[in-house]
Short mmCIF file of N, CA and C in Angstrom, two decimals:
data_model
loop_
_atom_site.label_atom_id
_atom_site.label_comp_id
_atom_site.label_asym_id
_atom_site.label_seq_id
_atom_site.Cartn_x
_atom_site.Cartn_y
_atom_site.Cartn_z
N MET A 1 17.70 -34.37 187.57
CA MET A 1 17.72 -33.10 186.80
C MET A 1 18.92 -32.80 186.52
N ARG A 2 19.38 -32.31 185.27
CA ARG A 2 20.70 -31.53 185.05
C ARG A 2 20.85 -30.28 185.49
N VAL A 3 22.12 -29.97 185.78
CA VAL A 3 22.31 -28.68 186.23
C VAL A 3 22.09 -27.69 185.50
N SER A 4 21.92 -27.71 184.12
CA SER A 4 21.80 -26.76 183.15
C SER A 4 20.25 -26.44 183.10
N ASP A 5 19.30 -27.35 183.56
CA ASP A 5 17.89 -27.20 183.81
C ASP A 5 17.65 -26.05 184.88
N MET A 6 18.45 -26.36 185.77
CA MET A 6 18.22 -25.69 187.07
C MET A 6 18.87 -24.08 186.76
N GLU A 7 19.89 -24.13 186.12
CA GLU A 7 20.43 -22.78 185.79
C GLU A 7 19.41 -22.27 184.97
N ALA A 8 18.89 -22.89 183.81
CA ALA A 8 17.72 -22.05 182.91
C ALA A 8 16.70 -21.68 183.82
N TYR A 9 16.15 -22.50 184.65
CA TYR A 9 15.05 -21.93 185.60
C TYR A 9 15.47 -20.83 186.45
N GLN A 10 16.48 -20.73 187.02
CA GLN A 10 17.00 -19.51 187.79
C GLN A 10 17.41 -18.29 186.95
N SER A 11 17.81 -18.50 185.79
CA SER A 11 18.11 -17.17 184.90
C SER A 11 16.64 -16.79 184.41
N PHE A 12 15.95 -17.67 183.86
CA PHE A 12 14.28 -17.34 183.71
C PHE A 12 13.61 -16.46 184.76
N PHE A 13 13.87 -17.07 186.06
CA PHE A 13 13.17 -16.36 187.33
C PHE A 13 13.73 -15.00 187.13
N LEU A 14 15.11 -14.69 187.15
CA LEU A 14 15.77 -13.28 187.43
C LEU A 14 15.18 -12.28 186.22
N GLU A 15 15.03 -13.02 184.91
CA GLU A 15 14.47 -12.30 183.77
C GLU A 15 12.88 -11.74 184.05
N ALA A 16 12.12 -12.85 184.52
CA ALA A 16 10.80 -12.85 184.49
C ALA A 16 10.66 -11.77 185.73
N ALA A 17 11.23 -12.01 186.91
CA ALA A 17 10.90 -11.05 188.12
C ALA A 17 11.28 -9.64 187.83
N GLY A 18 12.50 -9.48 187.27
CA GLY A 18 12.74 -8.30 186.65
C GLY A 18 11.66 -7.47 185.81
N LYS A 19 10.99 -8.04 184.97
CA LYS A 19 9.84 -7.62 184.01
C LYS A 19 8.77 -7.37 184.85
N CYS A 20 8.24 -8.39 185.77
CA CYS A 20 7.12 -8.41 186.30
C CYS A 20 6.90 -7.46 187.58
N TYR A 21 6.93 -7.73 188.69
CA TYR A 21 6.74 -7.05 190.12
C TYR A 21 7.82 -5.83 189.97
N ALA A 22 9.08 -6.14 189.73
CA ALA A 22 10.22 -5.01 189.72
C ALA A 22 10.00 -4.33 188.62
N GLY A 23 9.49 -4.74 187.54
CA GLY A 23 9.36 -4.00 186.37
C GLY A 23 7.91 -3.17 186.03
N ASP A 24 7.56 -3.10 184.72
CA ASP A 24 6.47 -2.32 184.64
C ASP A 24 5.41 -3.31 183.92
N LEU A 25 5.54 -4.48 183.80
CA LEU A 25 4.53 -5.52 182.98
C LEU A 25 3.21 -5.55 184.03
N PRO A 26 2.16 -5.16 183.23
CA PRO A 26 0.81 -4.94 183.85
C PRO A 26 0.45 -6.23 184.48
N LYS A 27 -0.29 -6.08 185.76
CA LYS A 27 -0.52 -7.25 186.54
C LYS A 27 -2.28 -7.43 186.08
N THR A 28 -2.48 -8.76 186.29
CA THR A 28 -4.07 -8.87 186.17
C THR A 28 -4.69 -9.74 187.32
N THR A 29 -5.80 -10.57 187.10
CA THR A 29 -6.34 -11.21 188.12
C THR A 29 -6.77 -12.59 187.74
N ILE A 30 -7.10 -13.44 188.44
CA ILE A 30 -7.76 -14.59 188.33
C ILE A 30 -9.22 -14.64 188.71
N ALA A 31 -10.22 -14.94 187.93
CA ALA A 31 -11.36 -14.61 188.34
C ALA A 31 -11.81 -15.55 189.68
N GLU A 32 -11.21 -17.02 189.58
CA GLU A 32 -11.56 -17.85 190.65
C GLU A 32 -10.64 -17.60 191.91
N LEU A 33 -9.76 -16.62 191.79
CA LEU A 33 -9.03 -16.23 193.19
C LEU A 33 -9.45 -14.78 193.40
N PRO A 34 -10.52 -14.60 194.18
CA PRO A 34 -10.82 -12.99 194.43
C PRO A 34 -9.78 -12.21 194.87
N LYS A 35 -9.72 -10.99 194.22
CA LYS A 35 -8.63 -10.08 194.73
C LYS A 35 -7.32 -10.45 194.38
N SER A 36 -6.99 -11.32 193.69
CA SER A 36 -5.62 -11.94 193.52
C SER A 36 -4.96 -10.81 192.56
N LYS A 37 -3.65 -10.88 192.66
CA LYS A 37 -2.96 -9.71 191.53
C LYS A 37 -2.00 -10.77 191.08
N VAL A 38 -1.96 -10.92 189.73
CA VAL A 38 -1.30 -11.85 189.01
C VAL A 38 -0.25 -11.26 188.06
N TYR A 39 1.10 -11.70 188.12
CA TYR A 39 2.07 -11.39 186.88
C TYR A 39 2.26 -12.84 186.19
N ARG A 40 2.13 -12.58 184.84
CA ARG A 40 2.44 -13.93 184.11
C ARG A 40 3.56 -13.43 183.31
N TYR A 41 4.44 -14.25 182.80
CA TYR A 41 5.56 -14.12 181.73
C TYR A 41 6.09 -15.44 181.22
N GLU A 42 5.71 -15.61 179.82
CA GLU A 42 6.35 -16.88 179.41
C GLU A 42 7.57 -16.63 178.39
N LYS A 43 7.92 -17.61 178.20
CA LYS A 43 9.16 -17.62 177.12
C LYS A 43 9.60 -19.22 176.73
N ARG A 44 9.14 -19.40 175.44
CA ARG A 44 9.40 -20.78 175.02
C ARG A 44 8.45 -21.70 175.94
N ASN A 45 9.16 -22.81 176.45
CA ASN A 45 8.50 -23.65 177.40
C ASN A 45 8.31 -23.28 178.87
N LEU A 46 8.88 -21.97 179.26
CA LEU A 46 8.87 -21.59 180.67
C LEU A 46 7.69 -20.74 180.82
N LEU A 47 6.94 -20.83 182.05
CA LEU A 47 6.11 -19.94 182.29
C LEU A 47 6.21 -19.43 183.91
N TYR A 48 6.30 -18.18 184.13
CA TYR A 48 6.51 -17.51 185.31
C TYR A 48 5.08 -17.04 186.03
N LEU A 49 4.60 -17.49 186.99
CA LEU A 49 3.33 -17.13 187.60
C LEU A 49 3.44 -16.59 188.95
N ASP A 50 3.24 -15.36 189.24
CA ASP A 50 3.24 -14.50 190.59
C ASP A 50 2.00 -14.19 190.92
N VAL A 51 1.38 -15.06 192.06
CA VAL A 51 -0.12 -14.53 192.32
C VAL A 51 0.00 -14.35 194.03
N TYR A 52 -0.42 -12.85 194.16
CA TYR A 52 -0.31 -12.32 195.27
C TYR A 52 -1.59 -11.69 195.81
N TYR A 53 -1.57 -11.41 197.14
CA TYR A 53 -2.82 -10.72 197.66
C TYR A 53 -2.32 -9.71 198.54
N THR A 54 -2.86 -8.52 198.58
CA THR A 54 -2.55 -7.56 199.90
C THR A 54 -4.02 -7.22 200.36
N ASN A 55 -3.92 -6.78 201.71
CA ASN A 55 -5.07 -6.65 202.33
C ASN A 55 -4.69 -5.22 203.40
N GLY A 56 -4.51 -4.15 202.95
CA GLY A 56 -4.00 -3.07 203.55
C GLY A 56 -2.64 -3.09 203.98
N GLU A 57 -2.12 -3.39 204.89
CA GLU A 57 -0.70 -3.31 205.34
C GLU A 57 -0.16 -4.83 205.21
N SER A 58 -0.88 -5.83 205.15
CA SER A 58 -0.45 -7.29 204.78
C SER A 58 -0.44 -7.81 203.45
N SER A 59 0.46 -8.63 203.28
CA SER A 59 0.45 -9.28 201.88
C SER A 59 1.12 -10.53 202.01
N GLY A 60 0.66 -11.57 200.95
CA GLY A 60 1.41 -12.96 200.84
C GLY A 60 1.15 -13.18 199.44
N GLY A 61 1.93 -14.25 198.98
CA GLY A 61 1.75 -14.75 197.74
C GLY A 61 2.91 -15.86 197.30
N GLN A 62 2.70 -16.30 196.14
CA GLN A 62 3.55 -17.52 195.54
C GLN A 62 4.05 -17.16 194.20
N THR A 63 5.30 -17.59 193.96
CA THR A 63 5.79 -17.39 192.46
C THR A 63 6.14 -18.91 192.14
N THR A 64 5.74 -19.20 191.13
CA THR A 64 5.95 -20.64 190.43
C THR A 64 6.25 -20.43 189.06
N ILE A 65 7.37 -21.27 188.91
CA ILE A 65 8.00 -21.58 187.55
C ILE A 65 7.44 -23.07 186.94
N PHE A 66 6.96 -22.91 186.00
CA PHE A 66 6.58 -24.12 185.15
C PHE A 66 7.25 -24.45 183.99
N TRP A 67 7.62 -25.69 183.77
CA TRP A 67 8.24 -26.13 182.35
C TRP A 67 7.23 -26.94 181.67
N ASP A 68 6.72 -26.69 180.68
CA ASP A 68 5.78 -27.46 179.95
C ASP A 68 4.60 -27.76 180.85
N SER A 69 4.10 -26.74 181.44
CA SER A 69 2.88 -26.83 182.28
C SER A 69 3.09 -27.88 183.46
N VAL A 70 4.38 -28.04 183.82
CA VAL A 70 4.82 -28.95 184.99
C VAL A 70 5.16 -27.82 186.03
N PRO A 71 4.76 -27.77 187.28
CA PRO A 71 5.68 -26.84 188.16
C PRO A 71 6.79 -27.40 188.53
N VAL A 72 8.10 -26.56 188.44
CA VAL A 72 9.33 -27.06 188.44
C VAL A 72 9.99 -26.41 189.92
N TRP A 73 9.41 -25.03 190.26
CA TRP A 73 9.90 -24.25 191.26
C TRP A 73 8.95 -23.48 191.92
N LEU A 74 9.02 -22.98 193.06
CA LEU A 74 8.24 -22.29 193.76
C LEU A 74 8.92 -21.21 194.97
N MET A 75 8.34 -20.05 195.08
CA MET A 75 8.89 -19.53 196.14
C MET A 75 7.50 -18.80 196.83
N GLN A 76 7.29 -18.80 198.12
CA GLN A 76 6.08 -18.29 198.83
C GLN A 76 6.81 -17.27 199.92
N TYR A 77 5.96 -16.22 200.07
CA TYR A 77 6.39 -14.96 200.92
C TYR A 77 5.15 -14.29 201.56
N HIS A 78 5.52 -13.74 202.64
CA HIS A 78 4.59 -12.84 203.24
C HIS A 78 4.89 -11.93 204.12
N GLY A 79 4.21 -10.86 204.17
CA GLY A 79 4.78 -9.80 205.11
C GLY A 79 3.99 -8.73 205.47
N TRP A 80 4.57 -7.38 205.55
CA TRP A 80 3.81 -6.14 206.15
C TRP A 80 4.48 -4.83 205.61
N CYS A 81 3.66 -4.13 205.20
CA CYS A 81 4.37 -2.70 204.57
C CYS A 81 3.61 -1.67 205.55
N LYS A 82 4.08 -1.01 206.56
CA LYS A 82 3.60 0.02 207.14
C LYS A 82 2.80 1.10 206.14
N ASP A 83 1.66 1.09 206.69
CA ASP A 83 0.45 2.13 205.82
C ASP A 83 0.38 1.62 204.20
N ASP A 84 1.13 0.59 203.93
CA ASP A 84 1.18 0.18 202.45
C ASP A 84 1.40 1.33 201.55
N ASP A 85 2.62 1.63 202.15
CA ASP A 85 3.10 3.09 201.60
C ASP A 85 3.85 3.10 200.07
N LYS A 86 3.41 3.65 199.25
CA LYS A 86 3.71 3.37 197.79
C LYS A 86 5.22 3.77 197.66
N ARG A 87 5.66 5.00 198.59
CA ARG A 87 7.31 5.19 198.45
C ARG A 87 8.06 4.01 199.13
N THR A 88 7.66 3.29 199.73
CA THR A 88 8.52 2.15 200.41
C THR A 88 8.41 1.13 199.35
N LEU A 89 7.10 0.76 198.65
CA LEU A 89 7.35 -0.26 197.79
C LEU A 89 7.95 0.19 196.55
N SER A 90 7.86 1.40 196.14
CA SER A 90 8.68 1.75 194.93
C SER A 90 10.26 1.58 195.33
N PHE A 91 10.67 1.70 196.42
CA PHE A 91 12.03 1.55 196.94
C PHE A 91 12.38 0.12 196.79
N LEU A 92 11.46 -0.91 197.40
CA LEU A 92 11.49 -2.14 197.42
C LEU A 92 11.87 -2.65 195.90
N LYS A 93 10.93 -2.23 195.14
CA LYS A 93 11.15 -2.66 193.73
C LYS A 93 12.31 -2.23 192.93
N GLU A 94 12.88 -1.12 193.48
CA GLU A 94 14.51 -0.79 192.84
C GLU A 94 15.36 -1.58 193.48
N ALA A 95 15.25 -1.98 194.97
CA ALA A 95 16.30 -2.94 195.45
C ALA A 95 16.10 -4.21 194.64
N LEU A 96 14.91 -4.83 194.54
CA LEU A 96 14.81 -6.22 193.68
C LEU A 96 15.42 -6.14 192.56
N LYS A 97 15.05 -5.05 191.76
CA LYS A 97 15.41 -5.03 190.21
C LYS A 97 17.06 -4.70 190.15
N SER A 98 17.75 -4.33 191.25
CA SER A 98 18.95 -4.16 191.27
C SER A 98 19.81 -5.62 191.24
N THR A 99 19.13 -6.60 191.74
CA THR A 99 19.74 -7.91 191.66
C THR A 99 19.46 -8.52 190.41
N TYR A 100 18.15 -8.55 190.06
CA TYR A 100 17.66 -9.10 188.88
C TYR A 100 18.22 -8.66 187.59
N GLU A 101 18.40 -7.38 187.43
CA GLU A 101 19.10 -6.83 186.13
C GLU A 101 20.39 -7.22 186.00
N ARG A 102 21.18 -7.69 187.02
CA ARG A 102 22.56 -8.01 186.87
C ARG A 102 22.55 -9.47 187.01
N GLY A 103 21.52 -10.23 187.00
CA GLY A 103 21.64 -11.80 186.95
C GLY A 103 21.88 -12.37 188.12
N ILE A 104 21.98 -11.58 189.45
CA ILE A 104 22.43 -12.14 190.59
C ILE A 104 21.28 -12.92 191.35
N TRP A 105 21.69 -14.09 191.83
CA TRP A 105 20.66 -14.77 192.53
C TRP A 105 20.94 -14.54 193.98
N ASN A 106 20.08 -13.80 194.73
CA ASN A 106 20.16 -13.73 196.25
C ASN A 106 18.95 -13.97 196.79
N PHE A 107 18.64 -15.42 196.69
CA PHE A 107 17.38 -15.69 197.32
C PHE A 107 16.19 -15.27 196.68
N GLY A 108 16.29 -14.86 195.55
CA GLY A 108 15.20 -14.30 194.77
C GLY A 108 14.85 -12.97 195.26
N ARG A 109 15.58 -12.39 195.98
CA ARG A 109 15.05 -11.00 196.56
C ARG A 109 16.16 -10.19 196.01
N GLY A 110 16.36 -8.93 196.90
CA GLY A 110 17.35 -7.97 196.55
C GLY A 110 18.71 -8.26 197.14
N PRO A 111 19.68 -7.17 197.03
CA PRO A 111 21.14 -7.51 197.42
C PRO A 111 21.18 -7.47 198.99
N ASP A 112 22.13 -8.08 199.44
CA ASP A 112 22.29 -8.06 201.07
C ASP A 112 21.72 -6.88 201.81
N ALA A 113 22.24 -5.65 201.08
CA ALA A 113 22.04 -4.13 201.60
C ALA A 113 21.77 -3.37 200.64
N TYR A 114 21.04 -2.46 200.46
CA TYR A 114 20.74 -1.63 199.42
C TYR A 114 20.16 -0.06 200.16
N THR A 115 20.88 0.94 199.25
CA THR A 115 20.42 2.37 199.55
C THR A 115 20.32 2.95 198.22
N SER A 116 19.67 4.06 198.20
CA SER A 116 19.48 4.82 196.89
C SER A 116 19.40 6.29 197.11
N GLN A 117 19.93 7.00 196.03
CA GLN A 117 19.93 8.40 196.01
C GLN A 117 18.43 8.94 195.90
N GLU A 118 17.64 8.13 195.46
CA GLU A 118 16.25 8.53 195.28
C GLU A 118 15.62 8.72 196.60
N PHE A 119 15.84 7.62 197.30
CA PHE A 119 15.27 7.51 198.89
C PHE A 119 16.43 7.35 199.58
N PRO A 120 16.99 8.52 199.96
CA PRO A 120 18.15 8.44 201.04
C PRO A 120 18.23 8.08 202.29
N HIS A 121 16.91 8.23 202.67
CA HIS A 121 16.68 7.70 204.41
C HIS A 121 16.24 6.24 204.41
N LEU A 122 16.15 5.60 203.22
CA LEU A 122 15.41 4.19 203.36
C LEU A 122 16.82 3.13 203.28
N ARG A 123 16.66 2.02 203.81
CA ARG A 123 17.73 1.09 203.64
C ARG A 123 17.15 -0.60 203.67
N TYR A 124 17.37 -1.15 202.46
CA TYR A 124 17.02 -2.50 202.39
C TYR A 124 17.99 -3.40 202.88
N VAL A 125 17.53 -4.47 203.48
CA VAL A 125 18.76 -5.55 203.84
C VAL A 125 18.08 -6.87 204.06
N ILE A 126 18.81 -7.92 203.51
CA ILE A 126 18.46 -9.39 204.02
C ILE A 126 18.79 -9.52 205.47
N ASP A 127 17.80 -9.70 206.12
CA ASP A 127 18.13 -9.69 207.75
C ASP A 127 18.65 -10.94 208.12
N GLU A 128 18.11 -12.09 207.52
CA GLU A 128 18.37 -13.39 207.75
C GLU A 128 18.24 -14.27 206.63
N HIS A 129 19.01 -15.24 206.54
CA HIS A 129 18.94 -16.50 205.35
C HIS A 129 19.41 -17.54 205.66
N ASP A 130 19.14 -18.60 205.04
CA ASP A 130 19.90 -20.00 205.39
C ASP A 130 21.05 -19.84 204.08
N SER A 131 21.84 -20.92 204.15
CA SER A 131 22.91 -20.97 203.29
C SER A 131 22.53 -21.48 201.65
N GLY A 132 21.13 -21.79 201.72
CA GLY A 132 20.69 -22.90 200.36
C GLY A 132 20.69 -21.75 199.26
N GLY A 133 20.68 -22.76 197.96
CA GLY A 133 20.75 -21.87 196.87
C GLY A 133 19.25 -21.85 196.15
N PHE A 134 19.15 -21.84 194.98
CA PHE A 134 17.98 -21.90 194.44
C PHE A 134 17.25 -23.17 194.53
N GLU A 135 17.87 -24.22 194.97
CA GLU A 135 17.22 -25.42 195.18
C GLU A 135 16.40 -25.46 196.32
N THR A 136 16.83 -24.86 197.51
CA THR A 136 15.92 -24.79 198.81
C THR A 136 16.64 -23.57 199.35
N PHE A 137 15.69 -22.55 199.91
CA PHE A 137 16.30 -21.50 200.59
C PHE A 137 15.05 -20.88 201.30
N SER A 138 15.57 -20.21 202.44
CA SER A 138 14.33 -19.07 203.32
C SER A 138 14.99 -18.10 203.70
N GLY A 139 14.43 -16.97 204.34
CA GLY A 139 15.08 -15.74 204.71
C GLY A 139 13.93 -14.96 205.14
N MET A 140 14.42 -13.59 205.60
CA MET A 140 13.60 -12.35 205.81
C MET A 140 14.30 -11.10 205.19
N GLU A 141 13.60 -10.29 204.56
CA GLU A 141 14.22 -8.77 204.16
C GLU A 141 13.45 -7.94 204.81
N SER A 142 13.80 -6.76 205.10
CA SER A 142 13.33 -5.70 205.55
C SER A 142 13.76 -4.25 205.24
N VAL A 143 12.83 -3.10 205.29
CA VAL A 143 13.23 -1.85 204.70
C VAL A 143 13.23 -1.05 206.21
N ARG A 144 14.24 -0.10 206.27
CA ARG A 144 13.84 0.71 207.52
C ARG A 144 14.08 2.16 206.93
N ASP A 145 13.65 2.97 207.79
CA ASP A 145 13.47 4.30 207.33
C ASP A 145 14.52 5.21 208.55
N TYR A 146 15.36 5.72 208.10
CA TYR A 146 16.30 6.36 208.96
C TYR A 146 16.21 7.82 209.11
N THR A 147 15.16 8.39 208.87
CA THR A 147 14.88 9.69 209.22
C THR A 147 14.65 9.96 210.71
N ARG A 148 14.35 9.07 211.48
CA ARG A 148 14.58 9.12 212.83
C ARG A 148 15.62 8.05 213.57
N ARG A 149 15.81 8.33 214.72
CA ARG A 149 16.65 7.47 215.42
C ARG A 149 15.84 7.00 216.64
N PRO A 150 15.84 5.75 217.15
CA PRO A 150 16.40 4.70 216.27
C PRO A 150 15.45 4.63 214.93
N SER A 151 16.10 3.74 213.95
CA SER A 151 15.05 3.57 212.74
C SER A 151 13.96 2.91 212.84
N ASP A 152 13.05 3.26 211.74
CA ASP A 152 11.62 2.51 212.04
C ASP A 152 11.77 1.42 211.08
N LEU A 153 11.25 0.35 211.42
CA LEU A 153 11.04 -0.71 210.50
C LEU A 153 9.78 -0.38 209.75
N ILE A 154 9.74 -0.27 208.35
CA ILE A 154 8.58 -0.02 207.87
C ILE A 154 8.25 -1.17 206.64
N PHE A 155 8.90 -2.30 206.75
CA PHE A 155 8.53 -3.04 205.69
C PHE A 155 9.46 -4.47 206.09
N TRP A 156 8.61 -5.72 206.11
CA TRP A 156 9.23 -6.82 206.21
C TRP A 156 8.66 -8.08 205.48
N HIS A 157 9.42 -8.95 204.95
CA HIS A 157 8.98 -9.97 204.11
C HIS A 157 9.63 -11.36 204.61
N ARG A 158 8.78 -12.41 204.87
CA ARG A 158 9.50 -13.81 205.14
C ARG A 158 9.37 -14.45 203.78
N PHE A 159 10.49 -15.16 203.29
CA PHE A 159 10.25 -15.89 202.05
C PHE A 159 10.85 -17.38 202.08
N HIS A 160 10.62 -18.06 201.33
CA HIS A 160 11.16 -19.50 201.16
C HIS A 160 10.67 -19.88 199.89
N GLY A 161 11.54 -21.05 199.39
CA GLY A 161 11.44 -21.49 197.94
C GLY A 161 12.16 -22.84 197.93
N MET A 162 11.94 -23.62 197.03
CA MET A 162 12.56 -24.85 196.59
C MET A 162 12.20 -25.52 195.08
N LEU A 163 12.93 -26.05 194.60
CA LEU A 163 13.03 -26.87 193.26
C LEU A 163 12.19 -27.82 193.35
N LEU A 164 11.18 -28.09 192.71
CA LEU A 164 9.99 -29.22 192.61
C LEU A 164 10.48 -30.19 191.62
N ALA A 165 11.17 -29.87 190.68
CA ALA A 165 11.46 -30.60 189.71
C ALA A 165 12.31 -31.98 190.09
N PRO A 166 11.93 -33.16 189.72
CA PRO A 166 12.85 -34.36 190.31
C PRO A 166 14.19 -34.24 190.18
N GLU A 167 15.24 -34.90 190.97
CA GLU A 167 16.54 -34.60 190.88
C GLU A 167 17.09 -35.96 190.00
#
């Protein structure tokens, strides 16, 4: 695989992720996958498909990038959001979008740490991660609410991903 291919996949991921979950692209479903929530974004020969499920506070899913219908990259994730809180999820989307819009690869997630004027008591962090890049990576992210001391953990996700394309 050429480095330019990998850079194209990574750039496409950041663009698509910013428009899909972190953006305002409407989600759909796949009839064969009951209760699935699906984001789909296409550009030329590339397809971004993010399929996930929520069941109250728990969620999990997988994002795959295809080149000419061949899967070339994927990221899987799962986690928990206290009370499935819409405010927490809006803050999470804001944190994720802050890296996507600037074209920054940080394990496909938000910055190492993030706060916002709109949500002054919330703090997003990448709690742990390996040193891998787009080719292979894993980690954990969380959101804490600092309205009380000690802070409350109100969201966490584990994530991992890898390049599927031959080298």
